[in-house]
Coordinates of C-alpha atoms in Angstrom, one line a residue:
M1 CA 6.8 -8.6 24.1
L2 CA 4.8 -5.5 26.4
K3 CA 1.3 -4.7 26.7
I4 CA -0.7 -1.5 28.0
S5 CA -4.6 -0.7 28.4
L6 CA -6.2 1.1 25.8
A7 CA -7.5 3.7 28.3
Q8 CA -3.4 4.9 28.3
M9 CA -3.0 4.7 24.4
D10 CA -2.5 8.7 24.8
T11 CA 0.2 8.4 27.1
F12 CA 1.5 5.8 24.9
F13 CA 1.2 8.2 22.1
R14 CA 3.0 11.3 23.5
A15 CA 6.2 9.2 24.7
V16 CA 6.2 8.2 20.8
A17 CA 5.7 11.5 19.8
S18 CA 8.6 12.8 21.8
L19 CA 10.9 10.2 20.3
R20 CA 10.0 10.4 16.8
K21 CA 7.5 11.7 14.7
L22 CA 4.2 9.9 14.9
Y23 CA 1.3 9.3 12.0
I24 CA -2.1 7.5 13.4
P25 CA -5.0 7.3 11.3
V26 CA -7.8 10.1 12.5
D27 CA -11.4 9.4 12.3
N28 CA -12.7 12.3 9.4
E29 CA -15.8 13.6 7.4
G30 CA -15.8 10.6 4.9
G31 CA -13.6 8.4 6.4
A32 CA -10.2 7.8 8.2
R33 CA -6.6 9.5 7.4
W34 CA -3.4 9.3 7.9
E35 CA -2.4 12.5 10.6
P36 CA 0.7 13.5 12.6
W37 CA -0.5 12.6 16.1
A38 CA -1.4 15.6 18.7
E39 CA -2.9 15.9 21.8
G40 CA -6.8 15.4 21.3
K41 CA -6.5 13.3 18.2
T42 CA -8.0 10.2 18.9
W43 CA -6.9 6.5 16.8
S44 CA -9.7 5.5 14.7
S45 CA -10.9 2.1 15.1
A46 CA -12.0 2.1 11.3
L47 CA -10.7 -1.3 9.7
N48 CA -8.3 0.8 6.8
T49 CA -7.5 4.4 5.8
N50 CA -9.9 5.4 3.1
R51 CA -5.8 6.1 1.1
S52 CA -3.3 3.8 1.7
A53 CA 0.1 4.3 4.1
K54 CA 1.7 4.2 0.0
D55 CA 1.8 8.4 0.5
F56 CA 4.8 8.2 3.3
F57 CA 6.9 6.2 1.0
F58 CA 5.8 7.1 -2.6
P59 CA 4.1 10.3 -2.3
Q60 CA 1.2 11.5 -4.7
T61 CA 2.9 14.3 -6.0
E62 CA 7.0 15.7 -5.2
N63 CA 9.3 17.9 -6.2
L64 CA 12.8 15.8 -7.4
Y65 CA 15.2 18.5 -8.4
N66 CA 15.5 21.6 -9.4
L67 CA 17.5 22.8 -12.5
N68 CA 18.8 26.9 -12.5
L69 CA 20.9 28.1 -15.5
N70 CA 23.7 30.2 -14.6
G71 CA 25.2 31.9 -17.0
H72 CA 26.5 28.6 -19.9
T73 CA 25.7 26.0 -16.6
V74 CA 23.2 24.7 -16.0
E75 CA 23.1 23.5 -11.9
V76 CA 21.3 21.1 -10.2
T77 CA 19.9 21.5 -7.1
D78 CA 18.3 18.2 -5.0
I79 CA 15.7 19.5 -2.8
R80 CA 15.4 16.3 -0.5
D81 CA 15.4 17.1 3.1
E82 CA 13.8 13.6 4.0
H83 CA 15.9 13.3 7.3
E84 CA 13.2 12.5 10.2
D85 CA 12.6 9.0 11.6
F86 CA 8.6 8.5 11.3
V87 CA 6.3 6.3 12.8
I88 CA 3.6 4.7 11.1
F89 CA 0.8 2.9 14.4
G90 CA -1.7 0.6 13.2
V91 CA -0.9 -0.1 9.5
R92 CA -3.6 -3.2 9.0
A93 CA -1.8 -6.3 7.4
C94 CA -2.8 -5.6 3.7
D95 CA -1.3 -2.1 3.9
V96 CA 1.7 -3.9 5.5
R97 CA 2.5 -6.2 2.9
S98 CA 1.8 -3.1 -0.1
F99 CA 5.5 -2.3 1.3
S100 CA 6.2 -5.4 0.2
I101 CA 5.0 -5.5 -3.1
L102 CA 6.4 -1.5 -3.6
D103 CA 9.9 -2.6 -2.2
M104 CA 10.5 -4.9 -5.0
V105 CA 9.2 -2.1 -7.6
F106 CA 11.7 0.8 -6.2
L107 CA 14.4 -1.1 -4.5
S108 CA 15.1 -3.2 -7.3
E109 CA 18.3 -1.8 -9.4
P110 CA 18.3 1.0 -10.1
V111 CA 17.3 1.4 -6.6
D112 CA 14.7 5.1 -6.7
T113 CA 16.9 7.3 -3.7
Y114 CA 13.6 9.1 -3.0
Y115 CA 11.5 6.1 -2.4
K116 CA 14.7 3.9 -0.4
N117 CA 15.2 7.3 2.1
R118 CA 12.0 7.6 3.1
R119 CA 11.6 3.8 4.1
E120 CA 15.0 4.0 6.2
H121 CA 13.3 6.5 8.2
S122 CA 10.7 4.9 9.1
L123 CA 8.9 2.4 11.5
I124 CA 6.5 0.4 11.3
V125 CA 3.8 -0.8 13.7
S126 CA 0.6 -3.2 12.7
V127 CA -2.4 -3.8 14.1
A128 CA -4.1 -7.3 13.5
C129 CA -7.4 -6.9 12.0
T130 CA -10.2 -8.6 14.7
A131 CA -12.8 -8.6 12.1
P132 CA -13.4 -8.2 8.4
A133 CA -15.4 -5.7 6.2
H134 CA -17.5 -7.0 3.2
T135 CA -14.9 -5.7 0.9
C136 CA -11.9 -7.7 2.5
F137 CA -10.1 -10.4 0.8
C138 CA -6.4 -10.1 2.1
R139 CA -6.9 -14.2 2.8
Q140 CA -6.9 -14.8 -1.3
M141 CA -3.7 -13.0 -1.5
G142 CA -1.8 -15.0 1.4
I143 CA -2.0 -12.7 3.9
D144 CA -2.8 -13.6 7.8
A145 CA -4.8 -10.4 8.9
S146 CA -4.6 -11.8 12.6
D147 CA -0.3 -11.4 12.2
P148 CA 0.5 -9.2 10.1
E149 CA 4.1 -8.0 9.0
G150 CA 5.9 -5.1 10.2
D151 CA 8.2 -3.6 12.6
V152 CA 6.4 -3.6 15.5
T153 CA 3.2 -6.0 15.3
C154 CA 0.3 -5.5 17.7
W155 CA -2.9 -7.4 19.1
L156 CA -5.7 -6.1 20.6
S157 CA -7.9 -8.2 23.5
G158 CA -10.4 -6.7 25.1
D159 CA -9.2 -3.5 26.7
T160 CA -5.5 -4.4 26.3
L161 CA -3.0 -4.1 23.7
Y162 CA 0.1 -5.9 22.8
L163 CA 3.0 -5.3 21.1
Q164 CA 5.4 -7.7 19.9
A165 CA 8.5 -6.4 17.6
K166 CA 9.7 -8.5 14.3
T167 CA 12.7 -6.7 13.4
G168 CA 16.0 -5.5 15.3
K169 CA 14.3 -1.8 14.3
G170 CA 11.4 -3.1 16.3
E171 CA 12.9 -4.1 18.9
D172 CA 15.3 -1.0 19.8
F173 CA 11.8 1.6 19.5
L174 CA 10.1 -0.9 22.1
K175 CA 13.2 -0.7 24.3
T176 CA 13.7 3.2 23.6
A177 CA 9.5 3.3 23.8
G178 CA 9.6 1.3 27.2
E179 CA 11.3 3.3 28.7
A180 CA 9.6 6.9 27.9
C181 CA 6.2 5.3 28.8
P182 CA 5.9 3.8 32.4
A183 CA 2.4 2.7 31.2
L184 CA 4.0 0.4 28.7
S185 CA 4.1 -3.1 30.9
D186 CA 6.1 -6.5 30.4
A187 CA 3.8 -8.8 29.0
G188 CA 5.2 -11.7 31.1
G189 CA 5.9 -13.7 27.9
T190 CA 3.8 -13.8 24.4
A191 CA 1.4 -16.6 25.7
E192 CA -2.1 -14.0 26.1
A193 CA -0.6 -12.3 23.2
D194 CA -0.4 -16.0 21.2
K195 CA -4.3 -16.5 22.7
A196 CA -5.5 -13.3 21.2
K197 CA -4.4 -13.9 17.9
A198 CA -5.8 -17.3 18.0
E199 CA -9.1 -16.0 18.8
I200 CA -9.0 -13.2 15.6
R201 CA -8.0 -15.9 13.3
S202 CA -10.9 -18.0 14.3
A203 CA -13.3 -14.9 14.2
L204 CA -11.8 -13.4 10.8
D205 CA -12.8 -17.9 9.8
A206 CA -15.9 -17.7 10.6
L207 CA -17.3 -14.7 9.2
Q208 CA -15.8 -15.7 6.2
P209 CA -13.9 -12.8 4.1
L210 CA -15.1 -11.9 0.5
F211 CA -12.9 -14.4 -1.7
P212 CA -12.3 -13.1 -5.4
A213 CA -11.9 -16.7 -7.4
E214 CA -9.6 -19.3 -7.0
T215 CA -6.4 -18.0 -8.4
G216 CA -4.7 -20.9 -10.4
V217 CA -5.8 -19.8 -13.6
F218 CA -4.0 -16.9 -13.5
S219 CA -0.4 -18.2 -14.6
E220 CA 1.7 -18.0 -16.5
E221 CA 1.1 -21.0 -18.0
N222 CA -2.8 -19.2 -18.9
L223 CA -1.5 -16.0 -19.9
K224 CA -3.0 -16.2 -23.7
A225 CA -5.9 -17.7 -22.4
V226 CA -6.3 -14.9 -20.2
F227 CA -4.9 -12.3 -22.3
Y228 CA -7.4 -13.2 -25.3
S229 CA -10.5 -13.9 -23.5
P230 CA -13.6 -12.5 -24.8
L231 CA -14.8 -11.5 -21.3
W232 CA -13.1 -8.1 -21.5
A233 CA -15.1 -6.9 -24.1
E234 CA -18.4 -6.9 -21.7
L235 CA -16.2 -6.1 -18.5
S236 CA -14.6 -3.2 -19.9
E237 CA -17.5 -1.8 -21.8
A238 CA -19.0 0.2 -18.6
C239 CA -15.2 1.6 -17.0
L240 CA -15.3 5.2 -17.2
G241 CA -11.7 4.8 -17.5
C242 CA -11.7 7.6 -14.0
G243 CA -8.6 6.0 -12.5
T244 CA -10.1 6.0 -8.8
C245 CA -9.4 2.8 -8.8
T246 CA -5.7 3.0 -9.1
F247 CA -5.3 6.1 -7.1
V248 CA -6.7 4.3 -4.1
C249 CA -4.8 1.4 -4.3
P250 CA -2.0 0.3 -2.2
T251 CA 0.6 -1.4 -4.6
C252 CA 0.0 0.4 -7.6
Q253 CA 3.3 2.5 -8.6
C254 CA 2.6 4.2 -12.3
Y255 CA 3.8 8.4 -12.1
D256 CA 4.9 10.8 -14.8
I257 CA 7.5 13.6 -14.9
R258 CA 6.6 16.9 -15.3
D259 CA 9.1 20.2 -15.5
F260 CA 7.8 23.0 -14.9
D261 CA 9.2 26.6 -16.3
T262 CA 9.7 29.1 -13.2
G263 CA 10.9 32.1 -14.9
S264 CA 14.1 31.7 -13.3
G265 CA 14.3 28.1 -14.1
V266 CA 13.3 24.5 -13.8
R267 CA 11.0 22.4 -11.2
R268 CA 10.9 18.6 -11.8
F269 CA 8.1 16.7 -10.5
R270 CA 7.1 13.6 -10.1
C271 CA 3.2 13.0 -9.5
W272 CA 0.8 9.3 -9.8
D273 CA -0.4 8.7 -13.0
S274 CA -2.8 5.8 -14.0
C275 CA -2.5 2.9 -16.6
M276 CA -6.6 3.9 -16.8
Y277 CA -6.2 7.0 -18.8
S278 CA -6.0 7.2 -22.3
D279 CA -2.9 9.5 -22.6
F280 CA -0.8 6.7 -20.4
T281 CA 2.8 5.6 -21.9
K282 CA 1.3 7.5 -25.3
M283 CA 4.5 8.4 -27.1
S284 CA 5.5 10.0 -30.5
A285 CA 4.7 7.4 -32.8
G286 CA 1.2 7.0 -31.3
Q287 CA -1.1 5.1 -27.9
P288 CA 0.2 1.4 -27.6
R289 CA -3.3 0.5 -25.7
P290 CA -5.8 3.1 -27.5
T291 CA -8.7 1.3 -26.7
Q292 CA -10.2 1.0 -23.2
L293 CA -10.5 -2.9 -23.5
E294 CA -7.4 -2.3 -23.8
R295 CA -6.0 -0.5 -20.6
F296 CA -8.6 -2.0 -18.6
R297 CA -7.0 -5.6 -19.5
Q298 CA -3.8 -4.2 -18.5
R299 CA -4.3 -3.3 -15.1
F300 CA -5.7 -6.3 -14.1
M301 CA -3.0 -8.7 -15.9
H302 CA -0.8 -7.1 -14.4
K303 CA -2.0 -7.2 -10.8
L304 CA -2.7 -11.0 -11.6
V305 CA -0.3 -12.4 -14.6
Y306 CA 2.1 -10.4 -15.0
F307 CA 3.5 -9.4 -11.7
P308 CA 3.5 -12.9 -10.0
A309 CA 5.1 -14.0 -13.1
N310 CA 7.7 -12.0 -12.6
N311 CA 8.3 -11.7 -8.9
D312 CA 8.2 -15.5 -7.6
G313 CA 4.4 -15.7 -7.5
V314 CA 3.6 -12.6 -5.3
Y315 CA 0.4 -11.1 -6.3
G316 CA 0.3 -7.2 -7.3
C317 CA -2.9 -7.2 -4.9
V318 CA -3.2 -7.3 -1.0
G319 CA -6.9 -7.7 -1.4
C320 CA -7.6 -4.4 0.5
G321 CA -11.2 -3.4 -1.0
R322 CA -11.0 -0.2 -1.8
C323 CA -11.1 -0.6 -5.4
L324 CA -14.5 -2.5 -4.4
A325 CA -15.4 0.3 -1.9
K326 CA -14.3 3.2 -4.6
C327 CA -15.5 2.0 -8.2
P328 CA -18.3 4.8 -9.6
I329 CA -19.7 1.9 -11.3
S330 CA -18.9 -1.1 -9.1
M331 CA -16.1 -2.8 -11.5
N332 CA -13.3 -4.1 -8.9
I333 CA -11.0 -6.8 -8.9
V334 CA -13.2 -9.7 -7.7
K335 CA -15.7 -9.5 -10.5
V336 CA -13.0 -9.7 -13.3
A337 CA -11.1 -12.3 -11.0
R338 CA -14.7 -14.1 -11.2
A339 CA -15.7 -13.7 -14.2
L340 CA -12.1 -14.6 -15.7
A341 CA -11.8 -17.7 -13.7
A342 CA -15.4 -19.3 -14.9
G343 CA -14.6 -18.4 -18.1
V344 CA -11.2 -19.3 -18.8
P345 CA -9.9 -23.0 -18.1
A346 CA -7.4 -23.3 -16.3
K347 CA -4.1 -25.5 -17.8
K348 CA -1.6 -26.8 -16.3
E349 CA 2.2 -26.4 -17.6
G350 CA 2.6 -28.6 -20.6
N351 CA -0.8 -28.7 -21.7

C-alpha cells in the first residue's frame, strides 16, 4: 500500500500521464465531467460526474466499420484504433460496479470485441466516498461506498490519500507509478487505510443514504404480481418519454445500428438508444410496446426483476442517483420501487 499527500497530487498525475493516458473528473459549468489530465486541471471533489464513466467502454456514438464497393466486391474496413492503455482515476463505487454489470452483457457470448478491447486497455483507480449525496442509494444495491472495487482503490484521510492494489494489473501499475513518482511512499501496512475505511463507513452509516425500498418484492417469484400491478398506470402518467434517465444511467446498454451513405461507401455506427422511446424495438410488424406505460414498465422491470433473475440476483441499478437528479418531472427508480414495494405483497416461492 502506498500513500501521497494531497498537495502532491499534480506530481502524481504528471507521473501517471507520462506512463499512459490519464482521465480525471474535472469541474465544469453544470457539474463534473471526465477529461484527459493536463497541466492546470484539478481533480474535482464532486461526489460523481454528470455522465458516468460508461462512455469509456460503451461510447454514445462509435463508428463500427466502413463498407466500400470495389467493382462487384464489397470491402469491409475495420477502423478501430484503440491500442492505447489508459487510466481512469477517481471512479466512485457505484460507477465501478456498473462496469461489472456491463461486463455481464458485453463480455458474454457472443463477446462484443469493441467493448472488450477498451476494457483490456483500461485501468480503474477508484476512490471511496466520504459522504453520500441526498440522491445516493448504492448501499441498497449491495455496494460498499467505503471500499469500492477497481484495480486500485484509494481512501482519503485528512490530507493523505492511500492507494491499495486489488488486482494484478493494479499491483503492476502502483509499482511503475511508485518508480515514476517519488512523492508516492510506502504506507507501512494497511493500518491507516483500514482506519480511514472504518471512519468513512461510520460516516456513511450515520448519514443514512437514501433507500428506495425493501427489495424483496422484486423477485422472480413476484414477476407477475409486479408486472400486472395497477400502479404502473399512475406511475407512468407523467413520464415524458424523454430518455434522460437512460442516457445518464451507468448501466443502460440499449443501442441502435445505423448505416450512412457517404457517396463512396457506407459507414456503420452504433449509437445509444432508449427503451423509453416510441420507436425502440419497432419492427415491420409493429411496436411490441406501443404505449408509454409499457415502455415505462419495461425500464424498471429490467433493472429490478429481469436482470437479477438472469444474473444471480445482481440488480441492473447501482444506486448512483443520477436519474433522481436529472429527471425533468422528478420521476425515478426510487419512487417506483417504493410504490411497488408498498402496493405489491411479497410472495415466497411455493405460495
